[in-house]
C-alpha cells in the first residue's frame, strides 16, 4: 500500500498555487537598461532581441513601462561615443557624461518612486575596455592596476550620487573597492546612498552580448580580476570581504550557471543577495524561443523561479517587465 502520495498536492492549479514554496514578485525585479550618447532613436541590440540602447526620452518611457508593470528598480549603464573614451574613463565621473546625465534625468522624472541603481565601473568609458586603468607589475608586465583604479571608482561613485543615484554598484572586481567607495560617499555627504556590490562575479562567456550592448572596446579578457568559473569557495571570501567593507547588498553573477554559488552566498549573507540573469542567459532563451526549440516564455519564468529558489532576494533581469506583466496576469 502507498500511504504517502505527494501527487495529492499537485492535483489542481489552485492546490499547486497554495502549496508553492517560492513565488516570483515584480517588486524583486531590477531592470538593467542602457542609455546611449548620440542616438536619435532607440537601437535594438542584435544579440539581445527586445533590448535596446535608449535615448534619454525612450529611457524614461521604458522606466515608466516598468513602473506600470510593478518593477520599481532600474540598473543603468551608459554607452558613450567612441571619441569620448580615454585610458582612464574620465567621462564616467564627468557631470555631462552619458551615464550621469541619464541618472539625473531619471531622478528628475521619477524622484523616489524608482530605486535608481548606477553601474559603477570604468569599462564602458575606457578606450581599452578594461574595468580599471592599465599599469605594469613589479616586473614590467602590463596589468589592470587595482590600487590606481580605486580613486577613479571613488570619483565615479560620488558623481553618480550627485546625479541622483540611490544605489551605486561597483562591478569591476577590484580588491578593496567597496570600502574605498563607502569612504568617498560618506566624505561627500552621501551616507544614505547604498552600495550593491558585485561580490561573486565570474569571468564569464555569458557576458558576450553585453559587449555589444555597451559597444565595448575590450580586447582580451578579464581573468585577472573576475573569478575563475572553476572556483566556489572564493565566492564566499569575496562576499565576506564586501560585507566587512560595508556592502548593503551583495550579488552573484551570472545567475543560472552559478546557482550553487548563489545558494551558498544566500546561506551565509546577513545582507540582501541579488542575482544577475546576464545578457547571455537572456540571449540563449530568446534565440531558442525564436527557433521554436523551446517555449521562451515558460523557460523565462522557470529560470527566474530557479534563481529565486536558490536564494536570490533581488533578481536583475532583462525580462523584468515581461515577467512582471505575466505575474500580474
Ligand atoms: C561590467 C559589467 C559587465 C556586465 C555588467 N557589468 C560586463 C563584464 O564584466 O564583462 C555584464 C552584464 C550582462 O552580461 O548582462 N561593467
Coordinates of N, CA and C and ligand atoms in Angstrom, one line a residue, residues 34 48 77 119 121-124 131 171-172 198 201 206-211 218 222 226 253 276-280 318, ligand 1:
X34 N 20.1 50.5 -20.8 CA 21.3 51.1 -21.4 C 20.9 52.5 -22.0
X48 N 20.6 40.7 -28.4 CA 19.6 40.7 -27.3 C 18.3 41.2 -27.8
X77 N 23.2 51.6 -17.2 CA 24.6 51.5 -17.8 C 24.6 52.6 -18.9
X119 N 25.6 51.6 -12.5 CA 26.7 50.7 -12.7 C 28.0 51.5 -12.4
X121 N 31.5 51.3 -12.9 CA 32.7 50.6 -13.5 C 33.2 51.4 -14.7
X122 N 34.5 51.3 -14.9 CA 35.1 52.1 -16.0 C 35.0 51.5 -17.4
X123 N 34.6 50.2 -17.5 CA 34.8 49.5 -18.8 C 34.1 50.2 -19.9
X124 N 32.9 50.7 -19.7 CA 32.2 51.3 -20.8 C 32.9 52.6 -21.3
X131 N 38.0 47.2 -16.9 CA 37.3 47.8 -15.8 C 38.2 48.7 -14.9
X171 N 31.1 47.0 -10.1 CA 31.1 45.7 -10.8 C 32.5 45.4 -11.4
X172 N 33.5 46.1 -11.0 CA 34.8 45.9 -11.6 C 35.7 44.9 -10.9
X198 N 28.9 43.9 -6.6 CA 29.0 42.6 -7.4 C 30.1 41.8 -6.7
X201 N 31.6 37.6 -8.9 CA 31.4 37.9 -10.3 C 32.5 37.1 -11.1
X206 N 29.2 34.2 -20.7 CA 27.8 34.6 -20.7 C 27.6 36.1 -20.8
X207 N 28.7 36.8 -20.7 CA 28.5 38.3 -20.8 C 28.7 38.7 -22.3
X208 N 28.8 37.8 -23.2 CA 29.1 38.1 -24.6 C 28.2 39.2 -25.2
X209 N 26.9 39.0 -25.1 CA 26.0 40.0 -25.8 C 26.1 41.4 -25.1
X210 N 26.4 41.5 -23.8 CA 26.6 42.8 -23.2 C 27.7 43.6 -23.8
X211 N 28.7 43.0 -24.3 CA 29.8 43.7 -25.0 C 29.2 44.5 -26.2
X218 N 36.8 46.2 -25.5 CA 37.7 45.3 -24.9 C 38.4 44.3 -25.9
X222 N 39.0 39.3 -18.9 CA 39.1 39.9 -17.6 C 39.5 38.9 -16.5
X226 N 38.2 39.2 -12.6 CA 37.0 38.4 -12.3 C 37.3 37.0 -12.0
X253 N 26.8 36.7 -10.0 CA 26.6 36.9 -11.4 C 27.6 36.1 -12.2
X276 N 22.1 38.2 -10.9 CA 22.0 38.9 -12.2 C 21.9 37.8 -13.3
X277 N 20.7 37.7 -13.9 CA 20.5 36.9 -15.1 C 21.1 37.7 -16.3
X278 N 22.2 37.3 -16.7 CA 23.0 38.2 -17.6 C 22.6 38.1 -19.1
X279 N 23.3 38.9 -19.9 CA 22.9 39.0 -21.3 C 22.9 37.7 -22.0
X280 N 23.9 36.8 -21.8 CA 24.0 35.5 -22.5 C 22.8 34.6 -22.1
X318 N 16.8 41.2 -17.8 CA 16.3 41.9 -18.9 C 14.8 41.6 -19.2
Ligands
LIG1 C1 31.0 45.5 -16.2 C2 29.7 44.7 -16.4 C3 29.5 43.6 -17.3 C4 28.2 43.2 -17.1 C5 27.7 44.1 -16.1 N1 28.6 45.0 -15.7 C6 30.4 43.0 -18.3 C7 31.7 42.4 -17.9 O1 32.0 42.4 -16.7 O2 32.4 42.0 -18.8 C8 27.6 42.1 -17.8 C9 26.0 42.1 -17.8 C10 25.4 41.2 -18.8 O3 26.1 40.3 -19.4 O4 24.2 41.2 -18.9 N2 30.7 46.9 -16.1

